[in-house]
Amino acid sequence: MLVAFAVLMLLMAIALPMWTDARARSRQAQCTGNLQRITSAVLLYANQNNDHLPEEEPGQKGAVWWFYKEAVKGDLGLKGPSSPTDKVFGCPDDRGYEENKPFRLSAKFDYGSYVLNAVHLPGVPNLSGKNVTSIKEPALTLLMMEWTAHAPLSWHRSRTGKKNQPFYNNAESVVGFVDGHVDFIPIYYDGMNAAYTRDPISGYKYKYSGD
């Protein structure tokens, strides 16, 4: 009896991490699939709007890096006001930041986990309103990303557990590029400035600026 119990406990000890890893991979795969669809939808928007990416519009409810969603959600089969049921815009590992709930459950962030590379602040590289064909290195230039690429933090291989601090170098995020491909990459952090405020040093496979 004791031997059988010991064998059962051993099997559980082996199986539990495997099951946990499988669930984590499944959630990351869902986030990646969502971002692939959104990246394609943003590029379709540009194709339908004289090559222009989304930008701030008069009367827009919030910042375009979150509310780009309003311009593209129709092409993803969504109708009516945004809501927490807009599954394609929600990463299951999203843990939010300034509110005590995920971005995908917050009206403030238009119920979405993913941001457009369009932080329109002085000195910050971004693609707001740019012509897609004017972007010099589309395979390296970020178009869409999990919010964590702004920090950087990670929702999938987190070194901070469920905490959103401190930011750290090489935190990995799922990102979409101007050429349409999606990847899971480390994001550079200089120790002082949020990642979205600058292009990385050499050796990284992305940049924020379209120049």
PDB file of N, CA and C in Angstrom, residues 23-104:
ATOM      1  N   ARG A  23      -0.542  24.103 -20.046  1.00  0.00           N
ATOM      2  CA  ARG A  23      -1.532  25.184 -19.938  1.00  0.00           C
ATOM      3  C   ARG A  23      -0.903  26.525 -20.284  1.00  0.00           C
ATOM      4  N   ALA A  24       0.314  26.764 -19.813  1.00  0.00           N
ATOM      5  CA  ALA A  24       0.999  28.026 -20.101  1.00  0.00           C
ATOM      6  C   ALA A  24       1.263  28.161 -21.595  1.00  0.00           C
ATOM      7  N   ARG A  25       1.689  27.073 -22.231  1.00  0.00           N
ATOM      8  CA  ARG A  25       1.934  27.110 -23.676  1.00  0.00           C
ATOM      9  C   ARG A  25       0.642  27.370 -24.436  1.00  0.00           C
ATOM     10  N   SER A  26      -0.447  26.776 -23.965  1.00  0.00           N
ATOM     11  CA  SER A  26      -1.739  26.982 -24.617  1.00  0.00           C
ATOM     12  C   SER A  26      -2.184  28.439 -24.520  1.00  0.00           C
ATOM     13  N   ARG A  27      -2.005  29.048 -23.358  1.00  0.00           N
ATOM     14  CA  ARG A  27      -2.381  30.457 -23.189  1.00  0.00           C
ATOM     15  C   ARG A  27      -1.517  31.363 -24.059  1.00  0.00           C
ATOM     16  N   GLN A  28      -0.216  31.070 -24.101  1.00  0.00           N
ATOM     17  CA  GLN A  28       0.661  31.882 -24.941  1.00  0.00           C
ATOM     18  C   GLN A  28       0.302  31.723 -26.413  1.00  0.00           C
ATOM     19  N   ALA A  29      -0.032  30.503 -26.817  1.00  0.00           N
ATOM     20  CA  ALA A  29      -0.436  30.269 -28.206  1.00  0.00           C
ATOM     21  C   ALA A  29      -1.694  31.060 -28.545  1.00  0.00           C
ATOM     22  N   GLN A  30      -2.617  31.156 -27.591  1.00  0.00           N
ATOM     23  CA  GLN A  30      -3.830  31.939 -27.823  1.00  0.00           C
ATOM     24  C   GLN A  30      -3.495  33.417 -27.980  1.00  0.00           C
ATOM     25  N   CYS A  31      -2.613  33.928 -27.133  1.00  0.00           N
ATOM     26  CA  CYS A  31      -2.190  35.324 -27.241  1.00  0.00           C
ATOM     27  C   CYS A  31      -1.519  35.588 -28.586  1.00  0.00           C
ATOM     28  N   THR A  32      -0.683  34.649 -29.013  1.00  0.00           N
ATOM     29  CA  THR A  32       0.016  34.796 -30.289  1.00  0.00           C
ATOM     30  C   THR A  32      -0.969  34.787 -31.448  1.00  0.00           C
ATOM     31  N   GLY A  33      -1.917  33.861 -31.415  1.00  0.00           N
ATOM     32  CA  GLY A  33      -2.922  33.791 -32.467  1.00  0.00           C
ATOM     33  C   GLY A  33      -3.773  35.049 -32.531  1.00  0.00           C
ATOM     34  N   ASN A  34      -4.155  35.563 -31.361  1.00  0.00           N
ATOM     35  CA  ASN A  34      -4.923  36.806 -31.321  1.00  0.00           C
ATOM     36  C   ASN A  34      -4.142  37.952 -31.948  1.00  0.00           C
ATOM     37  N   LEU A  35      -2.878  38.062 -31.564  1.00  0.00           N
ATOM     38  CA  LEU A  35      -2.081  39.183 -32.057  1.00  0.00           C
ATOM     39  C   LEU A  35      -1.831  39.064 -33.558  1.00  0.00           C
ATOM     40  N   GLN A  36      -1.717  37.849 -34.057  1.00  0.00           N
ATOM     41  CA  GLN A  36      -1.567  37.663 -35.500  1.00  0.00           C
ATOM     42  C   GLN A  36      -2.791  38.206 -36.237  1.00  0.00           C
ATOM     43  N   ARG A  37      -3.967  37.893 -35.726  1.00  0.00           N
ATOM     44  CA  ARG A  37      -5.205  38.362 -36.358  1.00  0.00           C
ATOM     45  C   ARG A  37      -5.327  39.888 -36.276  1.00  0.00           C
ATOM     46  N   ILE A  38      -4.970  40.451 -35.134  1.00  0.00           N
ATOM     47  CA  ILE A  38      -5.072  41.900 -34.973  1.00  0.00           C
ATOM     48  C   ILE A  38      -4.061  42.613 -35.864  1.00  0.00           C
ATOM     49  N   THR A  39      -2.844  42.098 -35.931  1.00  0.00           N
ATOM     50  CA  THR A  39      -1.829  42.685 -36.803  1.00  0.00           C
ATOM     51  C   THR A  39      -2.317  42.708 -38.245  1.00  0.00           C
ATOM     52  N   SER A  40      -2.887  41.611 -38.687  1.00  0.00           N
ATOM     53  CA  SER A  40      -3.422  41.544 -40.054  1.00  0.00           C
ATOM     54  C   SER A  40      -4.557  42.544 -40.248  1.00  0.00           C
ATOM     55  N   ALA A  41      -5.403  42.704 -39.226  1.00  0.00           N
ATOM     56  CA  ALA A  41      -6.523  43.640 -39.325  1.00  0.00           C
ATOM     57  C   ALA A  41      -6.043  45.088 -39.414  1.00  0.00           C
ATOM     58  N   VAL A  42      -4.987  45.431 -38.669  1.00  0.00           N
ATOM     59  CA  VAL A  42      -4.439  46.790 -38.728  1.00  0.00           C
ATOM     60  C   VAL A  42      -3.837  47.061 -40.105  1.00  0.00           C
ATOM     61  N   LEU A  43      -3.149  46.082 -40.663  1.00  0.00           N
ATOM     62  CA  LEU A  43      -2.589  46.246 -42.006  1.00  0.00           C
ATOM     63  C   LEU A  43      -3.697  46.346 -43.049  1.00  0.00           C
ATOM     64  N   LEU A  44      -4.785  45.614 -42.852  1.00  0.00           N
ATOM     65  CA  LEU A  44      -5.933  45.724 -43.746  1.00  0.00           C
ATOM     66  C   LEU A  44      -6.538  47.120 -43.655  1.00  0.00           C
ATOM     67  N   TYR A  45      -6.631  47.645 -42.449  1.00  0.00           N
ATOM     68  CA  TYR A  45      -7.125  49.016 -42.268  1.00  0.00           C
ATOM     69  C   TYR A  45      -6.287  49.990 -43.091  1.00  0.00           C
ATOM     70  N   ALA A  46      -4.961  49.868 -42.999  1.00  0.00           N
ATOM     71  CA  ALA A  46      -4.085  50.760 -43.763  1.00  0.00           C
ATOM     72  C   ALA A  46      -4.331  50.605 -45.260  1.00  0.00           C
ATOM     73  N   ASN A  47      -4.481  49.373 -45.707  1.00  0.00           N
ATOM     74  CA  ASN A  47      -4.728  49.115 -47.124  1.00  0.00           C
ATOM     75  C   ASN A  47      -6.022  49.777 -47.597  1.00  0.00           C
ATOM     76  N   GLN A  48      -6.992  49.862 -46.707  1.00  0.00           N
ATOM     77  CA  GLN A  48      -8.292  50.452 -47.050  1.00  0.00           C
ATOM     78  C   GLN A  48      -8.342  51.962 -46.821  1.00  0.00           C
ATOM     79  N   ASN A  49      -7.258  52.528 -46.262  1.00  0.00           N
ATOM     80  CA  ASN A  49      -7.236  53.952 -45.921  1.00  0.00           C
ATOM     81  C   ASN A  49      -5.985  54.640 -46.464  1.00  0.00           C
ATOM     82  N   ASN A  50      -5.768  54.459 -47.742  1.00  0.00           N
ATOM     83  CA  ASN A  50      -4.671  55.137 -48.444  1.00  0.00           C
ATOM     84  C   ASN A  50      -3.315  54.905 -47.799  1.00  0.00           C
ATOM     85  N   ASP A  51      -3.111  53.689 -47.285  1.00  0.00           N
ATOM     86  CA  ASP A  51      -1.814  53.272 -46.742  1.00  0.00           C
ATOM     87  C   ASP A  51      -1.534  53.834 -45.349  1.00  0.00           C
ATOM     88  N   HIS A  52      -2.509  54.533 -44.740  1.00  0.00           N
ATOM     89  CA  HIS A  52      -2.294  55.173 -43.444  1.00  0.00           C
ATOM     90  C   HIS A  52      -2.675  54.248 -42.290  1.00  0.00           C
ATOM     91  N   LEU A  53      -1.796  54.173 -41.302  1.00  0.00           N
ATOM     92  CA  LEU A  53      -2.101  53.462 -40.061  1.00  0.00           C
ATOM     93  C   LEU A  53      -3.016  54.320 -39.181  1.00  0.00           C
ATOM     94  N   PRO A  54      -3.706  53.721 -38.229  1.00  0.00           N
ATOM     95  CA  PRO A  54      -4.588  54.501 -37.349  1.00  0.00           C
ATOM     96  C   PRO A  54      -3.839  55.617 -36.623  1.00  0.00           C
ATOM     97  N   GLU A  55      -4.548  56.725 -36.390  1.00  0.00           N
ATOM     98  CA  GLU A  55      -3.984  57.855 -35.647  1.00  0.00           C
ATOM     99  C   GLU A  55      -5.077  58.495 -34.804  1.00  0.00           C
ATOM    100  N   GLU A  56      -4.678  59.437 -33.961  1.00  0.00           N
ATOM    101  CA  GLU A  56      -5.652  60.126 -33.112  1.00  0.00           C
ATOM    102  C   GLU A  56      -6.704  60.814 -33.980  1.00  0.00           C
ATOM    103  N   GLU A  57      -7.966  60.631 -33.621  1.00  0.00           N
ATOM    104  CA  GLU A  57      -9.068  61.248 -34.351  1.00  0.00           C
ATOM    105  C   GLU A  57      -9.837  62.189 -33.425  1.00  0.00           C
ATOM    106  N   PRO A  58     -10.383  63.292 -33.976  1.00  0.00           N
ATOM    107  CA  PRO A  58     -11.196  64.192 -33.148  1.00  0.00           C
ATOM    108  C   PRO A  58     -12.356  63.443 -32.493  1.00  0.00           C
ATOM    109  N   GLY A  59     -12.540  63.663 -31.214  1.00  0.00           N
ATOM    110  CA  GLY A  59     -13.636  63.027 -30.503  1.00  0.00           C
ATOM    111  C   GLY A  59     -13.380  61.599 -30.077  1.00  0.00           C
ATOM    112  N   GLN A  60     -12.182  61.086 -30.350  1.00  0.00           N
ATOM    113  CA  GLN A  60     -11.865  59.712 -29.956  1.00  0.00           C
ATOM    114  C   GLN A  60     -11.893  59.578 -28.437  1.00  0.00           C
ATOM    115  N   LYS A  61     -12.425  58.470 -27.950  1.00  0.00           N
ATOM    116  CA  LYS A  61     -12.630  58.296 -26.507  1.00  0.00           C
ATOM    117  C   LYS A  61     -11.333  58.190 -25.715  1.00  0.00           C
ATOM    118  N   GLY A  62     -10.286  57.676 -26.334  1.00  0.00           N
ATOM    119  CA  GLY A  62      -9.045  57.466 -25.606  1.00  0.00           C
ATOM    120  C   GLY A  62      -7.860  57.439 -26.542  1.00  0.00           C
ATOM    121  N   ALA A  63      -6.682  57.201 -25.992  1.00  0.00           N
ATOM    122  CA  ALA A  63      -5.446  57.208 -26.771  1.00  0.00           C
ATOM    123  C   ALA A  63      -5.475  56.148 -27.868  1.00  0.00           C
ATOM    124  N   VAL A  64      -4.940  56.499 -29.031  1.00  0.00           N
ATOM    125  CA  VAL A  64      -5.032  55.619 -30.197  1.00  0.00           C
ATOM    126  C   VAL A  64      -4.300  54.303 -29.982  1.00  0.00           C
ATOM    127  N   TRP A  65      -3.280  54.289 -29.126  1.00  0.00           N
ATOM    128  CA  TRP A  65      -2.565  53.018 -28.953  1.00  0.00           C
ATOM    129  C   TRP A  65      -3.441  51.962 -28.300  1.00  0.00           C
ATOM    130  N   TRP A  66      -4.489  52.378 -27.609  1.00  0.00           N
ATOM    131  CA  TRP A  66      -5.503  51.441 -27.118  1.00  0.00           C
ATOM    132  C   TRP A  66      -6.751  51.433 -28.000  1.00  0.00           C
ATOM    133  N   PHE A  67      -7.205  52.606 -28.406  1.00  0.00           N
ATOM    134  CA  PHE A  67      -8.501  52.721 -29.083  1.00  0.00           C
ATOM    135  C   PHE A  67      -8.408  52.563 -30.600  1.00  0.00           C
ATOM    136  N   TYR A  68      -7.243  52.170 -31.122  1.00  0.00           N
ATOM    137  CA  TYR A  68      -7.146  51.706 -32.511  1.00  0.00           C
ATOM    138  C   TYR A  68      -8.184  50.612 -32.748  1.00  0.00           C
ATOM    139  N   LYS A  69      -8.503  49.912 -31.679  1.00  0.00           N
ATOM    140  CA  LYS A  69      -9.448  48.790 -31.753  1.00  0.00           C
ATOM    141  C   LYS A  69     -10.744  49.178 -32.448  1.00  0.00           C
ATOM    142  N   GLU A  70     -11.202  50.410 -32.209  1.00  0.00           N
ATOM    143  CA  GLU A  70     -12.464  50.851 -32.797  1.00  0.00           C
ATOM    144  C   GLU A  70     -12.400  50.890 -34.319  1.00  0.00           C
ATOM    145  N   ALA A  71     -11.202  51.081 -34.867  1.00  0.00           N
ATOM    146  CA  ALA A  71     -11.042  51.165 -36.320  1.00  0.00           C
ATOM    147  C   ALA A  71     -10.967  49.800 -36.987  1.00  0.00           C
ATOM    148  N   VAL A  72     -10.616  48.770 -36.235  1.00  0.00           N
ATOM    149  CA  VAL A  72     -10.340  47.468 -36.869  1.00  0.00           C
ATOM    150  C   VAL A  72     -11.241  46.334 -36.407  1.00  0.00           C
ATOM    151  N   LYS A  73     -11.987  46.532 -35.332  1.00  0.00           N
ATOM    152  CA  LYS A  73     -12.717  45.398 -34.760  1.00  0.00           C
ATOM    153  C   LYS A  73     -13.785  44.851 -35.696  1.00  0.00           C
ATOM    154  N   GLY A  74     -14.339  45.703 -36.555  1.00  0.00           N
ATOM    155  CA  GLY A  74     -15.340  45.222 -37.500  1.00  0.00           C
ATOM    156  C   GLY A  74     -14.794  44.173 -38.444  1.00  0.00           C
ATOM    157  N   ASP A  75     -13.531  44.316 -38.839  1.00  0.00           N
ATOM    158  CA  ASP A  75     -12.898  43.335 -39.723  1.00  0.00           C
ATOM    159  C   ASP A  75     -12.569  42.038 -38.995  1.00  0.00           C
ATOM    160  N   LEU A  76     -12.741  42.028 -37.690  1.00  0.00           N
ATOM    161  CA  LEU A  76     -12.530  40.819 -36.896  1.00  0.00           C
ATOM    162  C   LEU A  76     -13.856  40.229 -36.417  1.00  0.00           C
ATOM    163  N   GLY A  77     -14.925  40.685 -37.037  1.00  0.00           N
ATOM    164  CA  GLY A  77     -16.234  40.098 -36.767  1.00  0.00           C
ATOM    165  C   GLY A  77     -16.954  40.636 -35.558  1.00  0.00           C
ATOM    166  N   LEU A  78     -16.499  41.769 -35.020  1.00  0.00           N
ATOM    167  CA  LEU A  78     -17.120  42.334 -33.823  1.00  0.00           C
ATOM    168  C   LEU A  78     -18.028  43.503 -34.190  1.00  0.00           C
ATOM    169  N   LYS A  79     -19.186  43.542 -33.578  1.00  0.00           N
ATOM    170  CA  LYS A  79     -20.143  44.615 -33.802  1.00  0.00           C
ATOM    171  C   LYS A  79     -20.576  45.197 -32.463  1.00  0.00           C
ATOM    172  N   GLY A  80     -20.974  46.459 -32.483  1.00  0.00           N
ATOM    173  CA  GLY A  80     -21.454  47.085 -31.263  1.00  0.00           C
ATOM    174  C   GLY A  80     -20.323  47.581 -30.381  1.00  0.00           C
ATOM    175  N   PRO A  81     -20.660  48.101 -29.194  1.00  0.00           N
ATOM    176  CA  PRO A  81     -19.651  48.627 -28.274  1.00  0.00           C
ATOM    177  C   PRO A  81     -18.663  47.545 -27.832  1.00  0.00           C
ATOM    178  N   SER A  82     -17.434  47.968 -27.566  1.00  0.00           N
ATOM    179  CA  SER A  82     -16.427  47.036 -27.056  1.00  0.00           C
ATOM    180  C   SER A  82     -16.850  46.505 -25.691  1.00  0.00           C
ATOM    181  N   SER A  83     -16.406  45.284 -25.385  1.00  0.00           N
ATOM    182  CA  SER A  83     -16.781  44.662 -24.114  1.00  0.00           C
ATOM    183  C   SER A  83     -15.766  43.587 -23.743  1.00  0.00           C
ATOM    184  N   PRO A  84     -15.837  43.067 -22.516  1.00  0.00           N
ATOM    185  CA  PRO A  84     -14.927  41.989 -22.105  1.00  0.00           C
ATOM    186  C   PRO A  84     -15.108  40.700 -22.898  1.00  0.00           C
ATOM    187  N   THR A  85     -16.176  40.595 -23.664  1.00  0.00           N
ATOM    188  CA  THR A  85     -16.406  39.378 -24.460  1.00  0.00           C
ATOM    189  C   THR A  85     -15.679  39.407 -25.800  1.00  0.00           C
ATOM    190  N   ASP A  86     -14.943  40.479 -26.085  1.00  0.00           N
ATOM    191  CA  ASP A  86     -14.183  40.585 -27.337  1.00  0.00           C
ATOM    192  C   ASP A  86     -12.906  39.749 -27.220  1.00  0.00           C
ATOM    193  N   LYS A  87     -13.064  38.448 -27.300  1.00  0.00           N
ATOM    194  CA  LYS A  87     -11.993  37.512 -26.953  1.00  0.00           C
ATOM    195  C   LYS A  87     -10.723  37.692 -27.777  1.00  0.00           C
ATOM    196  N   VAL A  88     -10.845  38.061 -29.048  1.00  0.00           N
ATOM    197  CA  VAL A  88      -9.654  38.177 -29.884  1.00  0.00           C
ATOM    198  C   VAL A  88      -8.728  39.291 -29.388  1.00  0.00           C
ATOM    199  N   PHE A  89      -9.271  40.246 -28.636  1.00  0.00           N
ATOM    200  CA  PHE A  89      -8.450  41.336 -28.120  1.00  0.00           C
ATOM    201  C   PHE A  89      -7.926  41.069 -26.707  1.00  0.00           C
ATOM    202  N   GLY A  90      -8.189  39.892 -26.166  1.00  0.00           N
ATOM    203  CA  GLY A  90      -7.782  39.596 -24.800  1.00  0.00           C
ATOM    204  C   GLY A  90      -6.789  38.456 -24.696  1.00  0.00           C
ATOM    205  N   CYS A  91      -5.660  38.715 -24.054  1.00  0.00           N
ATOM    206  CA  CYS A  91      -4.703  37.648 -23.740  1.00  0.00           C
ATOM    207  C   CYS A  91      -5.076  37.060 -22.378  1.00  0.00           C
ATOM    208  N   PRO A  92      -5.229  35.746 -22.269  1.00  0.00           N
ATOM    209  CA  PRO A  92      -5.622  35.155 -20.982  1.00  0.00           C
ATOM    210  C   PRO A  92      -4.613  35.383 -19.862  1.00  0.00           C
ATOM    211  N   ASP A  93      -3.356  35.689 -20.196  1.00  0.00           N
ATOM    212  CA  ASP A  93      -2.348  35.949 -19.166  1.00  0.00           C
ATOM    213  C   ASP A  93      -2.237  37.428 -18.790  1.00  0.00           C
ATOM    214  N   ASP A  94      -3.007  38.269 -19.444  1.00  0.00           N
ATOM    215  CA  ASP A  94      -3.056  39.700 -19.141  1.00  0.00           C
ATOM    216  C   ASP A  94      -3.366  39.899 -17.653  1.00  0.00           C
ATOM    217  N   ARG A  95      -2.503  40.635 -16.949  1.00  0.00           N
ATOM    218  CA  ARG A  95      -2.743  40.907 -15.525  1.00  0.00           C
ATOM    219  C   ARG A  95      -2.886  42.402 -15.244  1.00  0.00           C
ATOM    220  N   GLY A  96      -3.028  43.218 -16.315  1.00  0.00           N
ATOM    221  CA  GLY A  96      -3.228  44.645 -16.128  1.00  0.00           C
ATOM    222  C   GLY A  96      -1.997  45.338 -15.578  1.00  0.00           C
ATOM    223  N   TYR A  97      -2.194  46.568 -15.106  1.00  0.00           N
ATOM    224  CA  TYR A  97      -1.077  47.315 -14.534  1.00  0.00           C
ATOM    225  C   TYR A  97      -1.563  48.293 -13.468  1.00  0.00           C
ATOM    226  N   GLU A  98      -2.184  49.386 -13.878  1.00  0.00           N
ATOM    227  CA  GLU A  98      -2.543  50.416 -12.893  1.00  0.00           C
ATOM    228  C   GLU A  98      -3.865  50.151 -12.195  1.00  0.00           C
ATOM    229  N   GLU A  99      -4.703  49.316 -12.785  1.00  0.00           N
ATOM    230  CA  GLU A  99      -5.957  48.929 -12.153  1.00  0.00           C
ATOM    231  C   GLU A  99      -5.821  47.515 -11.598  1.00  0.00           C
ATOM    232  N   ASN A 100      -6.694  47.161 -10.707  1.00  0.00           N
ATOM    233  CA  ASN A 100      -6.642  45.832 -10.098  1.00  0.00           C
ATOM    234  C   ASN A 100      -7.424  44.818 -10.929  1.00  0.00           C
ATOM    235  N   LYS A 101      -7.204  44.853 -12.237  1.00  0.00           N
ATOM    236  CA  LYS A 101      -7.845  43.910 -13.145  1.00  0.00           C
ATOM    237  C   LYS A 101      -7.114  43.944 -14.475  1.00  0.00           C
ATOM    238  N   PRO A 102      -7.268  42.910 -15.292  1.00  0.00           N
ATOM    239  CA  PRO A 102      -6.599  42.877 -16.598  1.00  0.00           C
ATOM    240  C   PRO A 102      -7.084  44.003 -17.515  1.00  0.00           C
ATOM    241  N   PHE A 103      -6.220  44.406 -18.437  1.00  0.00           N
ATOM    242  CA  PHE A 103      -6.612  45.396 -19.438  1.00  0.00           C
ATOM    243  C   PHE A 103      -7.846  44.926 -20.213  1.00  0.00           C
ATOM    244  N   ARG A 104      -7.906  43.639 -20.504  1.00  0.00           N
ATOM    245  CA  ARG A 104      -8.992  43.099 -21.328  1.00  0.00           C
ATOM    246  C   ARG A 104     -10.358  43.193 -20.641  1.00  0.00           C
TER     247      ARG A 104
END
